[in-house]
Short mmCIF file of C-alpha atoms in Angstrom, two decimals:
data_model
loop_
_atom_site.label_atom_id
_atom_site.label_comp_id
_atom_site.label_asym_id
_atom_site.label_seq_id
_atom_site.Cartn_x
_atom_site.Cartn_y
_atom_site.Cartn_z
CA UNK G 1 49.14 -28.72 18.65
CA UNK G 2 49.92 -25.13 19.04
CA UNK G 3 46.79 -22.50 18.83
CA UNK G 4 47.91 -19.09 18.31
CA UNK G 5 45.89 -15.88 18.74
CA UNK G 6 47.35 -12.51 17.25
CA UNK G 7 46.54 -9.62 19.56
CA UNK G 8 47.05 -5.90 18.67
CA UNK G 9 46.43 -4.52 22.03
CA UNK G 10 49.34 -4.46 24.56
CA UNK G 11 48.90 -6.39 27.80
CA UNK G 12 50.96 -6.96 30.89
CA UNK G 13 53.20 -10.21 30.99
CA UNK G 14 51.80 -13.00 32.79
CA UNK G 15 52.09 -16.72 33.01
CA UNK G 16 49.40 -18.85 34.03
CA UNK G 17 49.65 -22.71 34.35
CA UNK G 18 47.18 -25.39 35.37
CA UNK G 19 48.28 -28.13 37.25
CA UNK G 20 49.26 -31.31 35.15
CA UNK G 21 47.04 -34.24 34.95
CA UNK G 22 48.28 -37.54 33.41
CA UNK G 23 46.18 -40.04 31.12
CA UNK G 24 47.46 -43.37 30.84
CA UNK G 25 46.57 -45.58 27.71
CA UNK G 26 48.30 -48.68 26.48
CA UNK G 27 50.96 -46.83 24.70
CA UNK G 28 51.20 -43.04 25.96
CA UNK G 29 51.11 -40.79 28.88
CA UNK G 30 49.38 -37.50 28.04
CA UNK G 31 50.25 -34.32 29.67
CA UNK G 32 47.41 -31.66 29.48
CA UNK G 33 48.76 -28.46 30.75
CA UNK G 34 46.97 -25.47 29.01
CA UNK G 35 49.75 -22.69 29.29
CA UNK G 36 48.68 -19.11 28.60
CA UNK G 37 51.32 -16.57 27.63
CA UNK G 38 50.76 -13.12 27.18
CA UNK G 39 53.77 -10.98 26.12
CA UNK G 40 54.22 -7.18 26.70
CA UNK G 41 56.78 -4.82 25.66
CA UNK G 42 56.46 -1.20 26.74
CA UNK G 43 55.47 0.69 23.70
CA UNK G 44 58.58 3.05 22.51
CA UNK G 45 56.71 3.28 19.12
CA UNK G 46 59.12 0.38 17.99
CA UNK G 47 56.97 -2.38 17.96
CA UNK G 48 54.80 -4.32 15.21
CA UNK G 49 52.50 -6.94 17.00
CA UNK G 50 52.15 -9.13 20.28
CA UNK G 51 51.27 -12.77 20.02
CA UNK G 52 49.10 -14.46 22.69
CA UNK G 53 49.39 -18.18 22.49
CA UNK G 54 47.83 -21.14 24.33
CA UNK G 55 49.89 -24.32 24.18
CA UNK G 56 48.57 -27.87 24.07
CA UNK G 57 51.47 -30.09 24.45
CA UNK G 58 51.16 -33.99 23.78
CA UNK G 59 54.35 -36.06 24.58
CA UNK G 60 55.09 -39.78 24.00
CA UNK G 61 56.38 -40.04 27.54
CA UNK G 62 55.90 -38.82 31.08
CA UNK G 63 55.73 -34.91 31.01
CA UNK G 64 57.04 -32.54 33.65
CA UNK G 65 55.46 -29.43 34.90
CA UNK G 66 56.38 -25.97 33.32
CA UNK G 67 58.63 -24.00 35.42
CA UNK G 68 58.44 -20.42 35.75
CA UNK G 69 61.76 -20.24 33.91
CA UNK G 70 60.59 -22.43 31.40
CA UNK G 71 57.78 -20.16 30.91
CA UNK G 72 59.81 -17.14 30.91
CA UNK G 73 62.25 -18.35 28.06
CA UNK G 74 59.07 -19.17 25.89
CA UNK G 75 57.75 -15.58 26.55
CA UNK G 76 60.86 -14.32 25.44
CA UNK G 77 60.89 -16.39 22.20
CA UNK G 78 57.56 -14.97 21.62
CA UNK G 79 58.33 -11.37 20.89
CA UNK G 80 59.05 -11.14 17.22
CA UNK G 81 59.03 -7.47 16.90
CA UNK G 82 62.16 -5.34 16.14
CA UNK G 83 63.36 -2.07 17.15
CA UNK G 84 62.32 0.93 14.88
CA UNK G 85 65.85 2.28 13.00
CA UNK G 86 66.77 4.59 10.33
CA UNK G 87 68.89 3.50 7.58
CA UNK G 88 72.18 5.85 7.47
CA UNK G 89 74.43 6.56 4.16
CA UNK G 90 76.73 3.82 5.02
CA UNK G 91 74.78 0.56 5.01
CA UNK G 92 73.89 0.73 8.71
CA UNK G 93 71.16 1.82 10.92
CA UNK G 94 70.39 4.17 13.78
CA UNK G 95 67.98 3.58 16.70
CA UNK G 96 67.09 6.33 18.75
CA UNK G 97 65.40 5.39 21.94
CA UNK G 98 62.90 7.50 23.76
CA UNK G 99 63.18 8.13 27.53
CA UNK G 100 60.15 5.94 28.39
CA UNK G 101 61.22 3.20 31.08
CA UNK G 102 61.78 -0.17 29.31
CA UNK G 103 62.41 -3.54 31.18
CA UNK G 104 66.13 -4.73 30.57
CA UNK G 105 65.02 -8.26 29.68
CA UNK G 106 62.28 -7.10 27.21
CA UNK G 107 64.73 -5.04 25.57
CA UNK G 108 67.29 -7.69 25.28
CA UNK G 109 64.52 -9.89 23.51
CA UNK G 110 63.63 -7.01 20.96
CA UNK G 111 67.43 -6.38 20.43
CA UNK G 112 68.34 -10.09 19.52
CA UNK G 113 65.41 -10.02 17.26
CA UNK G 114 66.58 -6.81 15.63
CA UNK G 115 70.22 -7.97 15.19
CA UNK G 116 68.99 -11.01 13.40
CA UNK G 117 66.73 -9.18 11.07
CA UNK G 118 69.53 -6.61 10.33
CA UNK G 119 72.06 -9.39 9.63
CA UNK G 120 69.73 -10.91 7.20
CA UNK G 121 69.34 -7.81 5.42
CA UNK G 122 73.13 -7.40 5.41
CA UNK G 123 73.28 -4.32 7.45
CA UNK G 124 76.82 -3.04 8.66
CA UNK G 125 77.03 -0.74 11.76
CA UNK G 126 74.29 -0.61 14.37
CA UNK G 127 73.97 2.91 16.44
CA UNK G 128 71.79 2.99 19.42
CA UNK G 129 71.57 6.64 21.00
CA UNK G 130 70.41 5.98 24.40
CA UNK G 131 69.15 8.55 26.81
CA UNK G 132 70.97 8.66 30.10
CA UNK G 133 67.65 7.76 32.00
CA UNK G 134 67.98 4.25 30.15
CA UNK G 135 71.55 3.64 31.70
CA UNK G 136 69.80 0.15 32.67
CA UNK G 137 69.66 -0.87 28.79
CA UNK G 138 73.50 -0.65 28.65
CA UNK G 139 74.17 -4.04 30.06
CA UNK G 140 72.05 -6.22 27.71
CA UNK G 141 73.25 -4.06 24.83
CA UNK G 142 77.19 -4.82 25.72
CA UNK G 143 76.23 -8.49 25.96
CA UNK G 144 74.98 -8.46 22.56
CA UNK G 145 78.30 -6.83 21.00
CA UNK G 146 77.73 -3.06 21.61
CA UNK G 147 80.33 -0.73 22.85
CA UNK G 148 80.67 2.76 23.49
CA UNK G 149 81.39 5.14 20.91
CA UNK G 150 80.82 8.45 22.56
CA UNK G 151 78.90 10.13 25.52
CA UNK G 152 77.19 13.51 25.84
CA UNK G 153 75.54 14.96 28.84
CA UNK G 154 72.13 13.46 27.85
CA UNK G 155 73.00 10.31 26.17
CA UNK G 156 75.18 7.41 25.36
CA UNK G 157 76.00 6.42 21.89
CA UNK G 158 76.36 2.51 21.31
CA UNK G 159 77.60 1.00 18.17
CA UNK G 160 78.02 -2.86 17.17
CA UNK G 161 79.71 -3.96 13.76
CA UNK G 162 77.65 -6.82 12.15
CA UNK G 163 79.98 -8.04 9.36
CA UNK G 164 82.64 -10.65 9.95
CA UNK G 165 84.96 -8.15 7.98
CA UNK G 166 87.18 -5.60 9.42
CA UNK G 167 85.25 -2.83 11.53
CA UNK G 168 85.31 0.37 9.57
CA UNK G 169 83.00 2.36 12.20
CA UNK G 170 84.92 5.89 12.47
CA UNK G 171 86.22 6.73 15.79
CA UNK G 172 84.80 9.35 18.12
CA UNK G 173 85.91 12.98 17.58
CA UNK G 174 89.60 13.19 17.73
CA UNK G 175 90.49 16.65 17.92
CA UNK G 176 89.65 19.93 20.27
CA UNK G 177 89.91 23.18 18.29
CA UNK G 178 91.18 26.13 20.06
CA UNK G 179 92.17 29.98 19.02
CA UNK G 180 94.61 32.70 20.01
CA UNK G 181 93.51 36.09 19.37
CA UNK G 182 96.16 38.75 17.93
CA UNK G 183 94.41 41.94 18.61
CA UNK G 184 96.40 44.75 17.38
CA UNK G 185 95.25 48.48 17.41
CA UNK G 186 96.56 51.51 15.47
CA UNK G 187 99.35 52.11 17.95
CA UNK G 188 100.70 48.70 17.49
CA UNK G 189 99.52 47.69 20.92
CA UNK G 190 98.66 44.25 21.30
CA UNK G 191 95.55 42.98 23.53
CA UNK G 192 97.11 40.77 26.42
CA UNK G 193 95.96 39.14 29.62
CA UNK G 194 97.25 37.16 32.53
CA UNK G 195 95.06 34.21 33.46
CA UNK G 196 94.00 33.68 36.77
CA UNK G 197 93.69 29.92 36.62
CA UNK G 198 95.58 27.35 34.89
CA UNK G 199 99.26 26.76 33.97
CA UNK G 200 99.83 30.56 33.74
CA UNK G 201 98.33 31.34 37.11
CA UNK G 202 100.72 33.33 39.24
CA UNK G 203 103.55 33.48 36.47
CA UNK G 204 103.20 37.04 35.45
CA UNK G 205 103.02 35.89 31.85
CA UNK G 206 101.08 38.12 29.41
CA UNK G 207 99.34 36.22 26.63
CA UNK G 208 96.93 36.65 23.89
CA UNK G 209 93.18 35.71 24.66
CA UNK G 210 92.89 32.23 24.06
CA UNK G 211 89.83 29.71 24.18
CA UNK G 212 88.10 26.67 22.85
CA UNK G 213 85.77 26.59 19.89
CA UNK G 214 82.03 25.44 20.93
CA UNK G 215 80.26 22.96 18.93
CA UNK G 216 78.79 24.60 15.98
CA UNK G 217 80.83 27.61 16.39
CA UNK G 218 83.00 28.76 13.35
CA UNK G 219 86.78 29.52 14.05
CA UNK G 220 86.17 33.09 13.19
CA UNK G 221 83.22 33.63 15.66
CA UNK G 222 84.91 31.98 18.41
CA UNK G 223 87.74 34.36 18.23
CA UNK G 224 85.46 37.21 18.30
CA UNK G 225 83.55 35.72 21.55
CA UNK G 226 86.66 34.73 23.19
CA UNK G 227 88.13 38.21 23.16
CA UNK G 228 84.84 39.80 24.06
CA UNK G 229 84.22 37.27 27.13
CA UNK G 230 87.93 37.83 28.55
CA UNK G 231 88.26 41.61 27.98
CA UNK G 232 85.12 42.99 26.93
CA UNK G 233 86.71 44.43 23.77
CA UNK G 234 84.71 44.37 20.60
CA UNK G 235 86.58 42.97 17.75
CA UNK G 236 86.30 42.17 13.92
CA UNK G 237 87.92 39.03 12.61
CA UNK G 238 90.53 39.60 9.94
CA UNK G 239 92.45 36.51 9.06
CA UNK G 240 93.88 33.10 10.54
CA UNK G 241 97.56 33.95 10.51
CA UNK G 242 98.85 30.28 11.23
CA UNK G 243 97.62 26.93 13.09
CA UNK G 244 99.38 24.33 14.96
CA UNK G 245 98.37 20.57 15.41
CA UNK G 246 99.42 18.63 18.69
CA UNK G 247 98.69 15.19 20.07
CA UNK G 248 97.96 13.47 23.38
CA UNK G 249 96.37 16.67 24.70
CA UNK G 250 92.95 17.12 26.59
CA UNK G 251 92.06 13.54 27.64
CA UNK G 252 94.65 12.19 24.99
CA UNK G 253 92.91 13.98 21.95
CA UNK G 254 94.82 15.75 19.55
CA UNK G 255 94.52 19.53 19.54
CA UNK G 256 94.37 22.30 16.69
CA UNK G 257 95.07 25.58 17.85
CA UNK G 258 94.43 28.56 15.32
CA UNK G 259 96.29 31.91 15.47
CA UNK G 260 93.65 34.66 14.37
CA UNK G 261 94.17 38.32 13.64
CA UNK G 262 91.34 40.69 14.86
CA UNK G 263 90.78 44.32 14.36
CA UNK G 264 89.45 46.23 17.54
CA UNK G 265 86.33 47.87 17.47
CA UNK G 266 86.15 49.16 20.67
CA UNK G 267 89.47 49.97 23.36
CA UNK G 268 88.06 50.01 26.83
CA UNK G 269 88.96 47.06 28.76
CA UNK G 270 86.53 45.19 31.05
CA UNK G 271 88.26 42.04 32.15
CA UNK G 272 86.39 38.71 33.02
CA UNK G 273 86.80 38.55 36.87
CA UNK G 274 86.31 34.70 37.09
CA UNK G 275 89.08 33.90 34.61
CA UNK G 276 91.48 36.83 34.03
CA UNK G 277 93.72 38.02 36.45
CA UNK G 278 94.58 41.24 34.36
CA UNK G 279 94.19 42.82 30.93
CA UNK G 280 95.85 45.64 29.21
CA UNK G 281 96.99 47.08 25.95
CA UNK G 282 100.88 46.59 25.23
CA UNK G 283 103.25 47.63 22.90
CA UNK G 284 103.88 44.77 20.47
CA UNK G 285 107.66 44.73 21.04
CA UNK G 286 107.30 44.42 25.00
CA UNK G 287 105.09 41.44 24.53
CA UNK G 288 107.56 39.97 22.07
CA UNK G 289 110.54 40.41 24.55
CA UNK G 290 109.07 38.46 27.34
CA UNK G 291 111.41 35.81 28.41
CA UNK G 292 108.71 33.17 28.21
CA UNK G 293 108.11 34.06 24.47
CA UNK G 294 111.76 33.93 23.80
CA UNK G 295 111.96 30.55 25.76
CA UNK G 296 109.60 28.90 23.58
CA UNK G 297 110.12 28.06 19.58
CA UNK G 298 106.50 27.91 18.97
CA UNK G 299 105.80 31.38 20.71
CA UNK G 300 108.71 32.56 18.78
CA UNK G 301 107.32 31.70 15.24
CA UNK G 302 103.95 33.12 16.15
CA UNK G 303 105.42 36.51 17.32
CA UNK G 304 107.78 36.49 14.31
CA UNK G 305 104.50 35.91 11.99
CA UNK G 306 102.46 38.78 14.01
CA UNK G 307 105.41 41.01 13.40
CA UNK G 308 105.66 40.33 9.58
CA UNK G 309 101.94 40.78 9.22
CA UNK G 310 102.25 44.31 10.99
CA UNK G 311 104.65 45.20 8.47
CA UNK G 312 102.89 43.96 5.57
CA UNK G 313 105.15 41.11 4.71
CA UNK G 314 102.89 38.43 5.47
CA UNK G 315 99.17 37.35 4.49
CA UNK G 316 96.92 34.88 6.16
CA UNK G 317 93.60 33.14 5.40
CA UNK G 318 90.61 35.29 5.45
CA UNK G 319 87.37 33.61 5.93
CA UNK G 320 84.97 33.33 2.43
CA UNK G 321 81.39 32.54 3.07
CA UNK G 322 80.16 29.47 1.08
CA UNK G 323 77.81 26.44 1.00
CA UNK G 324 78.60 22.93 1.26
CA UNK G 325 77.73 20.75 -1.64
CA UNK G 326 76.61 17.72 0.75
CA UNK G 327 74.33 19.30 3.22
CA UNK G 328 74.06 22.94 1.75
CA UNK G 329 74.84 24.25 5.02
CA UNK G 330 76.42 27.61 5.42
CA UNK G 331 80.24 27.70 6.11
CA UNK G 332 83.46 29.26 5.67
CA UNK G 333 86.29 28.46 3.42
CA UNK G 334 89.76 30.04 5.07
CA UNK G 335 91.99 30.93 2.15
CA UNK G 336 94.51 33.87 1.02
CA UNK G 337 93.08 36.72 0.06
CA UNK G 338 95.76 37.56 -2.46
CA UNK G 339 94.47 34.54 -4.69
CA UNK G 340 91.67 35.57 -7.07
CA UNK G 341 89.28 32.67 -7.94
CA UNK G 342 86.45 31.83 -10.33
CA UNK G 343 84.02 32.36 -7.35
CA UNK G 344 85.06 35.96 -6.39
CA UNK G 345 83.08 38.90 -7.38
CA UNK G 346 84.01 42.63 -7.90
CA UNK G 347 82.25 43.66 -4.80
#
């Protein structure tokens, strides 16, 4: 016989057991050991109810005492709440944990109940965004089939593919995006720098200002920012002249590098002391004549493109403001300015 009481208020977990007393009859021994189990899970805004149960067991043979391990197992079985999750557009769910402490064993029970529920619903991918403060919850999640998808300074993202079909979870970000800035003034002088760190340190090579595009930053804006940071020169983005894709680069990720043309709006140089050894305006012919440029096919191509642009024989891709149809976010389409489209206006 099982007597159950449903409680709405969270309690601290405890298990109490009275000693077992045995009563004999002609045919049965009875084990009378009322056990009170009150289950508690720290409120994460994800739980639905708590059960408090009083058990009265009757057996047809000699009963044994309830051990702490048995009581703990029964306590975990009584947790019937699931984690709060938001459905995504691909038939999966995302759980975003808060940074409030949570006991790993309680989390494991919640996760098992949740996974069972999501499987019954036919969910596919399950994502758990775990604040770095809850790193102790990684182990129980991994034991339930989750694996690392990516990590950021403040959180870990774990994922689990539930169906028995081929896993179609998209991989983590595969590319890093960089820019090189071709800044040319009216005297056909190009803005060049010598780096204080990295592979070009101490080589005497003059190169274009370069850098990495930040998260959420447009390529055209990154080019303007890098020129300003490295040389102090204000500039206006004109075009993307060319781009290069390479693989097995930074942490084995692929790399996209965009060569951008900019028009200088100021000319006084104030170099960045932390990263730049020297910066100057240099005649383009002198830059292109460097042995380092001549010795690398890619740099020769870039130099030829820049030269053709200066002579009016080449047109790159200018940035056209637009809006995505999916998210309604402002973005840029990079396109050849000589092509007239239905979206163009006379202004």
